[in-house]
Each structure stands twice: as structure tokens, then as C-alpha cells.
PDB file of C-alpha atoms in Angstrom:
ATOM      1  CA  UNK A 953      -6.585 -11.752 -31.352  1.00 52.00           C
ATOM      2  CA  UNK A 954      -4.128 -10.182 -33.800  1.00 58.00           C
ATOM      3  CA  UNK A 955      -5.748  -6.769 -33.377  1.00 60.00           C
ATOM      4  CA  UNK A 956      -5.490  -6.951 -29.574  1.00 59.00           C
ATOM      5  CA  UNK A 957      -1.911  -8.231 -29.630  1.00 65.00           C
ATOM      6  CA  UNK A 958      -0.862  -5.583 -32.131  1.00 70.00           C
ATOM      7  CA  UNK A 959      -2.320  -2.801 -29.997  1.00 65.00           C
ATOM      8  CA  UNK A 960      -0.655  -4.119 -26.836  1.00 70.00           C
ATOM      9  CA  UNK A 961       2.731  -4.472 -28.561  1.00 78.00           C
ATOM     10  CA  UNK A 962       2.655  -1.146 -30.399  1.00 79.00           C
ATOM     11  CA  UNK A 963       2.153   0.995 -27.309  1.00 80.00           C
ATOM     12  CA  UNK A 964       5.510   0.299 -25.585  1.00 84.00           C
ATOM     13  CA  UNK A 965       7.317   0.183 -28.953  1.00 88.00           C
ATOM     14  CA  UNK A 966       5.988   3.665 -29.835  1.00 88.00           C
ATOM     15  CA  UNK A 967       7.055   4.965 -26.427  1.00 89.00           C
ATOM     16  CA  UNK A 968      10.591   3.561 -26.834  1.00 92.00           C
ATOM     17  CA  UNK A 969      10.841   4.954 -30.370  1.00 92.00           C
ATOM     18  CA  UNK A 970       9.748   8.428 -29.224  1.00 91.00           C
ATOM     19  CA  UNK A 971      12.293   8.409 -26.390  1.00 91.00           C
ATOM     20  CA  UNK A 972      15.096   7.291 -28.728  1.00 93.00           C
ATOM     21  CA  UNK A 973      14.204   9.918 -31.341  1.00 92.00           C
ATOM     22  CA  UNK A 974      14.164  12.612 -28.652  1.00 92.00           C
ATOM     23  CA  UNK A 975      17.572  11.493 -27.376  1.00 92.00           C
ATOM     24  CA  UNK A 976      18.994  11.417 -30.933  1.00 92.00           C
ATOM     25  CA  UNK A 977      17.687  14.832 -31.960  1.00 92.00           C
ATOM     26  CA  UNK A 978      18.186  16.842 -28.793  1.00 91.00           C
ATOM     27  CA  UNK A 979      21.068  17.630 -26.532  1.00 92.00           C
ATOM     28  CA  UNK A 980      19.744  16.400 -23.187  1.00 91.00           C
ATOM     29  CA  UNK A 981      21.108  16.884 -19.702  1.00 93.00           C
ATOM     30  CA  UNK A 982      22.417  13.785 -17.924  1.00 94.00           C
ATOM     31  CA  UNK A 983      19.350  13.826 -15.659  1.00 94.00           C
ATOM     32  CA  UNK A 984      16.922  13.924 -18.623  1.00 92.00           C
ATOM     33  CA  UNK A 985      18.904  11.217 -20.407  1.00 92.00           C
ATOM     34  CA  UNK A 986      18.659   8.965 -17.318  1.00 93.00           C
ATOM     35  CA  UNK A 987      14.902   9.665 -17.165  1.00 93.00           C
ATOM     36  CA  UNK A 988      14.442   8.570 -20.800  1.00 92.00           C
ATOM     37  CA  UNK A 989      16.579   5.463 -20.281  1.00 94.00           C
ATOM     38  CA  UNK A 990      14.543   4.533 -17.211  1.00 92.00           C
ATOM     39  CA  UNK A 991      11.319   4.977 -19.187  1.00 91.00           C
ATOM     40  CA  UNK A 992      12.642   2.790 -22.012  1.00 93.00           C
ATOM     41  CA  UNK A 993      13.711   0.090 -19.561  1.00 92.00           C
ATOM     42  CA  UNK A 994      10.185   0.089 -18.092  1.00 87.00           C
ATOM     43  CA  UNK A 995       8.709  -0.229 -21.573  1.00 88.00           C
ATOM     44  CA  UNK A 996      11.039  -3.085 -22.547  1.00 90.00           C
ATOM     45  CA  UNK A 997      10.072  -4.894 -19.339  1.00 84.00           C
ATOM     46  CA  UNK A 998       6.412  -4.372 -20.266  1.00 80.00           C
ATOM     47  CA  UNK A 999       7.091  -5.763 -23.755  1.00 86.00           C
ATOM     48  CA  UNK A1000       8.951  -8.738 -22.364  1.00 84.00           C
ATOM     49  CA  UNK A1001       6.106  -9.522 -19.947  1.00 77.00           C
ATOM     50  CA  UNK A1002       3.533  -9.237 -22.715  1.00 77.00           C
ATOM     51  CA  UNK A1003       5.503 -11.485 -25.075  1.00 82.00           C
ATOM     52  CA  UNK A1004       5.976 -14.025 -22.282  1.00 78.00           C
ATOM     53  CA  UNK A1005       2.235 -14.021 -21.573  1.00 73.00           C
ATOM     54  CA  UNK A1006       1.336 -14.431 -25.245  1.00 75.00           C
ATOM     55  CA  UNK A1007       3.767 -17.340 -25.580  1.00 78.00           C
ATOM     56  CA  UNK A1008       2.448 -18.884 -22.372  1.00 72.00           C
ATOM     57  CA  UNK A1009      -1.144 -18.619 -23.661  1.00 69.00           C
ATOM     58  CA  UNK A1010      -0.059 -20.284 -26.929  1.00 69.00           C
ATOM     59  CA  UNK A1011       1.749 -23.066 -25.043  1.00 71.00           C
ATOM     60  CA  UNK A1012      -1.339 -23.688 -22.924  1.00 65.00           C
ATOM     61  CA  UNK A1013      -3.479 -24.006 -26.040  1.00 62.00           C
ATOM     62  CA  UNK A1014      -0.931 -26.489 -27.434  1.00 64.00           C
ATOM     63  CA  UNK A1015      -0.584 -28.494 -24.202  1.00 62.00           C
ATOM     64  CA  UNK A1016      -4.312 -29.003 -23.674  1.00 59.00           C
ATOM     65  CA  UNK A1017      -4.835 -32.391 -22.097  1.00 61.00           C
ATOM     66  CA  UNK A1018      -1.086 -33.129 -21.952  1.00 72.00           C
ATOM     67  CA  UNK A1019      -0.138 -32.192 -18.412  1.00 78.00           C
ATOM     68  CA  UNK A1020       2.303 -34.296 -16.399  1.00 84.00           C
ATOM     69  CA  UNK A1021       0.355 -34.990 -13.220  1.00 88.00           C
ATOM     70  CA  UNK A1022       2.023 -36.029  -9.998  1.00 92.00           C
ATOM     71  CA  UNK A1023       0.653 -36.478  -6.514  1.00 94.00           C
ATOM     72  CA  UNK A1024       1.871 -33.701  -4.205  1.00 94.00           C
ATOM     73  CA  UNK A1025       1.089 -32.232  -0.819  1.00 94.00           C
ATOM     74  CA  UNK A1026      -0.768 -29.038  -1.720  1.00 93.00           C
ATOM     75  CA  UNK A1027       0.386 -27.356   1.481  1.00 93.00           C
ATOM     76  CA  UNK A1028       4.047 -28.129   0.779  1.00 94.00           C
ATOM     77  CA  UNK A1029       3.634 -27.001  -2.819  1.00 94.00           C
ATOM     78  CA  UNK A1030       2.199 -23.630  -1.692  1.00 94.00           C
ATOM     79  CA  UNK A1031       4.943 -23.148   0.912  1.00 94.00           C
ATOM     80  CA  UNK A1032       7.612 -23.964  -1.678  1.00 93.00           C
ATOM     81  CA  UNK A1033       6.228 -21.485  -4.234  1.00 91.00           C
ATOM     82  CA  UNK A1034       5.844 -18.732  -1.621  1.00 91.00           C
ATOM     83  CA  UNK A1035       9.364 -19.293  -0.310  1.00 90.00           C
ATOM     84  CA  UNK A1036      10.768 -18.735  -3.798  1.00 87.00           C
ATOM     85  CA  UNK A1037       8.413 -16.066  -5.155  1.00 86.00           C
ATOM     86  CA  UNK A1038       6.968 -14.146  -2.185  1.00 86.00           C
ATOM     87  CA  UNK A1039       9.150 -11.096  -2.932  1.00 85.00           C
ATOM     88  CA  UNK A1040       7.505 -10.717  -6.352  1.00 81.00           C
ATOM     89  CA  UNK A1041       4.091 -10.076  -4.799  1.00 83.00           C
ATOM     90  CA  UNK A1042       5.020  -8.274  -1.609  1.00 85.00           C
ATOM     91  CA  UNK A1043       6.019  -5.081  -3.394  1.00 76.00           C
ATOM     92  CA  UNK A1044       4.113  -1.980  -2.295  1.00 79.00           C
ATOM     93  CA  UNK A1045       4.085  -3.341   1.254  1.00 88.00           C
ATOM     94  CA  UNK A1046       1.713  -6.251   0.587  1.00 91.00           C
ATOM     95  CA  UNK A1047       2.001  -9.281   2.819  1.00 92.00           C
ATOM     96  CA  UNK A1048       1.038 -12.794   1.803  1.00 93.00           C
ATOM     97  CA  UNK A1049      -0.548 -14.919   4.503  1.00 93.00           C
ATOM     98  CA  UNK A1050      -0.970 -18.652   4.008  1.00 93.00           C
ATOM     99  CA  UNK A1051      -3.898 -19.863   6.119  1.00 91.00           C
ATOM    100  CA  UNK A1052      -3.035 -23.504   6.564  1.00 82.00           C
ATOM    101  CA  UNK A1053      -6.086 -25.703   6.610  1.00 79.00           C
ATOM    102  CA  UNK A1054      -6.037 -29.485   6.338  1.00 84.00           C
ATOM    103  CA  UNK A1055      -3.467 -30.594   3.811  1.00 89.00           C
ATOM    104  CA  UNK A1056      -4.483 -32.556   0.742  1.00 88.00           C
ATOM    105  CA  UNK A1057      -2.645 -34.753  -1.692  1.00 91.00           C
ATOM    106  CA  UNK A1058      -3.591 -33.662  -5.174  1.00 90.00           C
ATOM    107  CA  UNK A1059      -2.581 -34.651  -8.686  1.00 90.00           C
ATOM    108  CA  UNK A1060      -1.198 -31.535 -10.385  1.00 90.00           C
ATOM    109  CA  UNK A1061       1.243 -30.495 -13.058  1.00 87.00           C
ATOM    110  CA  UNK A1062       3.662 -28.483 -10.897  1.00 88.00           C
ATOM    111  CA  UNK A1063       4.707 -25.995 -13.566  1.00 84.00           C
ATOM    112  CA  UNK A1064       1.134 -25.375 -14.753  1.00 85.00           C
ATOM    113  CA  UNK A1065      -0.147 -24.936 -11.197  1.00 89.00           C
ATOM    114  CA  UNK A1066       2.704 -22.547 -10.487  1.00 88.00           C
ATOM    115  CA  UNK A1067       1.544 -20.427 -13.447  1.00 85.00           C
ATOM    116  CA  UNK A1068      -2.007 -20.451 -12.022  1.00 89.00           C
ATOM    117  CA  UNK A1069      -0.810 -19.382  -8.589  1.00 91.00           C
ATOM    118  CA  UNK A1070       1.529 -16.688  -9.903  1.00 87.00           C
ATOM    119  CA  UNK A1071      -1.226 -15.149 -12.073  1.00 87.00           C
ATOM    120  CA  UNK A1072      -3.696 -15.098  -9.179  1.00 91.00           C
ATOM    121  CA  UNK A1073      -1.153 -13.601  -6.762  1.00 91.00           C
ATOM    122  CA  UNK A1074      -0.036 -11.025  -9.321  1.00 87.00           C
ATOM    123  CA  UNK A1075      -3.647  -9.931  -9.874  1.00 87.00           C
ATOM    124  CA  UNK A1076      -4.281  -9.795  -6.132  1.00 89.00           C
ATOM    125  CA  UNK A1077      -1.210  -7.594  -5.625  1.00 88.00           C
ATOM    126  CA  UNK A1078      -2.024  -5.401  -8.621  1.00 86.00           C
ATOM    127  CA  UNK A1079      -5.608  -4.677  -7.558  1.00 86.00           C
ATOM    128  CA  UNK A1080      -5.096  -4.383  -3.788  1.00 89.00           C
ATOM    129  CA  UNK A1081      -4.250  -1.183  -1.930  1.00 90.00           C
ATOM    130  CA  UNK A1082      -0.563  -0.865  -0.954  1.00 88.00           C
ATOM    131  CA  UNK A1083       0.184  -2.365   2.443  1.00 89.00           C
ATOM    132  CA  UNK A1084      -2.760  -4.769   2.416  1.00 92.00           C
ATOM    133  CA  UNK A1085      -2.723  -8.505   3.051  1.00 93.00           C
ATOM    134  CA  UNK A1086      -3.250 -11.157   0.397  1.00 94.00           C
ATOM    135  CA  UNK A1087      -4.556 -14.370   1.901  1.00 94.00           C
ATOM    136  CA  UNK A1088      -4.236 -17.896   0.578  1.00 94.00           C
ATOM    137  CA  UNK A1089      -6.689 -20.298   2.210  1.00 93.00           C
ATOM    138  CA  UNK A1090      -6.368 -24.035   1.683  1.00 91.00           C
ATOM    139  CA  UNK A1091      -9.415 -26.118   2.618  1.00 89.00           C
ATOM    140  CA  UNK A1092     -10.495 -29.647   1.860  1.00 87.00           C
ATOM    141  CA  UNK A1093     -13.304 -32.059   2.408  1.00 81.00           C
ATOM    142  CA  UNK A1094     -13.528 -35.765   1.717  1.00 79.00           C
ATOM    143  CA  UNK A1095     -13.430 -35.453  -2.071  1.00 81.00           C
ATOM    144  CA  UNK A1096     -11.917 -32.123  -3.002  1.00 84.00           C
ATOM    145  CA  UNK A1097      -9.358 -29.464  -2.227  1.00 88.00           C
ATOM    146  CA  UNK A1098      -9.961 -25.735  -2.604  1.00 89.00           C
ATOM    147  CA  UNK A1099      -7.533 -22.844  -2.735  1.00 90.00           C
ATOM    148  CA  UNK A1100      -8.896 -19.314  -2.289  1.00 92.00           C
ATOM    149  CA  UNK A1101      -6.789 -16.251  -3.095  1.00 93.00           C
ATOM    150  CA  UNK A1102      -8.321 -13.267  -1.287  1.00 92.00           C
ATOM    151  CA  UNK A1103      -7.307  -9.634  -1.567  1.00 92.00           C
ATOM    152  CA  UNK A1104      -8.548  -6.219  -0.433  1.00 88.00           C
ATOM    153  CA  UNK A1105      -9.289  -4.827  -3.887  1.00 85.00           C
ATOM    154  CA  UNK A1106     -12.563  -3.320  -5.050  1.00 84.00           C
ATOM    155  CA  UNK A1107     -13.718  -6.580  -6.574  1.00 82.00           C
ATOM    156  CA  UNK A1108     -15.108  -7.211 -10.023  1.00 82.00           C
ATOM    157  CA  UNK A1109     -18.417  -5.576 -10.966  1.00 83.00           C
ATOM    158  CA  UNK A1110     -21.159  -8.166 -11.471  1.00 86.00           C
ATOM    159  CA  UNK A1111     -21.695  -7.052 -15.099  1.00 86.00           C
ATOM    160  CA  UNK A1112     -18.047  -7.899 -15.896  1.00 84.00           C
ATOM    161  CA  UNK A1113     -17.963 -11.399 -14.393  1.00 85.00           C
ATOM    162  CA  UNK A1114     -18.972 -13.061 -17.682  1.00 88.00           C
ATOM    163  CA  UNK A1115     -15.965 -11.489 -19.437  1.00 86.00           C
ATOM    164  CA  UNK A1116     -13.053 -11.839 -17.017  1.00 84.00           C
ATOM    165  CA  UNK A1117     -11.781 -15.117 -18.457  1.00 84.00           C
ATOM    166  CA  UNK A1118     -11.777 -13.945 -22.080  1.00 82.00           C
ATOM    167  CA  UNK A1119      -8.435 -13.471 -23.804  1.00 75.00           C
ATOM    168  CA  UNK A1120      -7.276  -9.813 -23.635  1.00 73.00           C
ATOM    169  CA  UNK A1121     -10.445  -8.670 -21.855  1.00 76.00           C
ATOM    170  CA  UNK A1122      -9.909  -5.923 -19.286  1.00 71.00           C
ATOM    171  CA  UNK A1123     -12.248  -3.701 -17.305  1.00 67.00           C
ATOM    172  CA  UNK A1124     -13.832  -0.607 -18.788  1.00 62.00           C
ATOM    173  CA  UNK A1125     -11.467   2.195 -19.824  1.00 56.00           C
ATOM    174  CA  UNK A1126     -11.422   4.974 -17.219  1.00 48.00           C
ATOM    175  CA  UNK A1127     -12.624   2.670 -14.444  1.00 51.00           C
ATOM    176  CA  UNK A1128     -10.920   3.388 -11.099  1.00 47.00           C
ATOM    177  CA  UNK A1129     -10.105  -0.307 -10.790  1.00 51.00           C
ATOM    178  CA  UNK A1130      -8.427  -0.511 -14.217  1.00 53.00           C
ATOM    179  CA  UNK A1131      -4.683  -0.897 -13.864  1.00 61.00           C
ATOM    180  CA  UNK A1132      -2.026  -1.788 -16.443  1.00 62.00           C
ATOM    181  CA  UNK A1133      -2.121  -5.391 -17.588  1.00 66.00           C
ATOM    182  CA  UNK A1134      -2.459  -7.622 -20.628  1.00 68.00           C
ATOM    183  CA  UNK A1135      -5.820  -9.271 -20.066  1.00 75.00           C
ATOM    184  CA  UNK A1136      -4.195 -12.698 -20.372  1.00 76.00           C
ATOM    185  CA  UNK A1137      -3.702 -13.743 -16.732  1.00 80.00           C
ATOM    186  CA  UNK A1138      -7.185 -15.062 -15.925  1.00 85.00           C
ATOM    187  CA  UNK A1139      -7.558 -16.496 -19.427  1.00 82.00           C
ATOM    188  CA  UNK A1140      -4.429 -18.584 -18.778  1.00 80.00           C
ATOM    189  CA  UNK A1141      -5.634 -19.561 -15.286  1.00 86.00           C
ATOM    190  CA  UNK A1142      -9.000 -20.750 -16.537  1.00 86.00           C
ATOM    191  CA  UNK A1143      -7.536 -22.815 -19.355  1.00 80.00           C
ATOM    192  CA  UNK A1144      -5.107 -24.609 -17.067  1.00 82.00           C
ATOM    193  CA  UNK A1145      -7.684 -25.271 -14.357  1.00 82.00           C
ATOM    194  CA  UNK A1146     -10.360 -26.475 -16.783  1.00 79.00           C
ATOM    195  CA  UNK A1147      -7.975 -28.946 -18.383  1.00 69.00           C
TER     196      UNK A1147
END
């Protein structure tokens, strides 16, 4: 864990340090200076996201079995989350389509379920081609409710399925489907859902 976290944290820090050293030691044009500042802002955002994910994973470990459950309409919950957060996932021209099936009243911890949904939507957007649709399908039967998040990405190779919920695990280096990420999203999702 420490080794993985250290590697993930050092990369953006090294990039920021290199940019700052370059700016301090060289006389740069305004255009180059803006380029370095933009790069550093991207790296600080990456660091902030990583730190947030690590803290969220730690909070989930600590909260195990201590969720505040309340009965909610799953359909209304999904509509509420999408109304507030849709713009976060519809970058690169993605569209999110909520396929409304039969509604279900479910006992959930709203904040924990929001984390689950945001991680799944973020992954769907990250691994789908620009301009594609991400579909949320709500279905239910007499005893259960199911939410599917479907995207147009390449999918996960069968050999990797056993690893996708491990902390910090990501696809093979050099794989065409490997995109930047922390390897914490599905770990967090699984821990919340299993609890």
C-alpha cells in the first residue's frame, strides 16, 4: 500500500518540482510560463484527486458496517445525482441516459451510494470513446433492485477480472485501454456495496 501510494504521489510532485526549477533557472517567454503554470495546475489537480481517493478509501475502511441507511426512491435518487453532477461526466461529448425501469424503494446510505455512482460514471466516461453514450439502467423484481452502468469502452479482459477490485490495481502498462487513474475507484465501490 505505502509503495503504491508513494509512487502515485511522487509522479505529480516530481513534475511540479521540475516545472518550478525550470521557471526559476530560465528566462521564459510569457507563453512558455503560462504552459508551465497550466501543467502544474493539472498536476496539483491530479494530486488533490489522489489524496481525496486515498482518504475516501481510508474512511470506507473505518466506516465498515456503520452506514446510515434510509429508505429512498432509487429513481429519484439517480435523477437527483444526475441533475447535480451530469456535467462532470459529460465532458468529451459523452451523454448520460437514464433508462427508467420500475422504481424501487431501497435502504441506502445516500453519501456512500453517491460515491459508488460517481466512481462508476467516472470510469465509464474515462474508458468510453468521446461522444458516446453512458447508460444507467434501473430494473427490479419482487425482491431486488439492480443498477447497470453501461458504456462503449473496450471492456475488461477476462484475465484481469479477478484483479479489478484490488486497491491500486490497474490494467497492464502499455495496454491501449490503460488511461490515467489511481486504481482506487472500483476498490471503493466494492467495499461500499459489499457492506
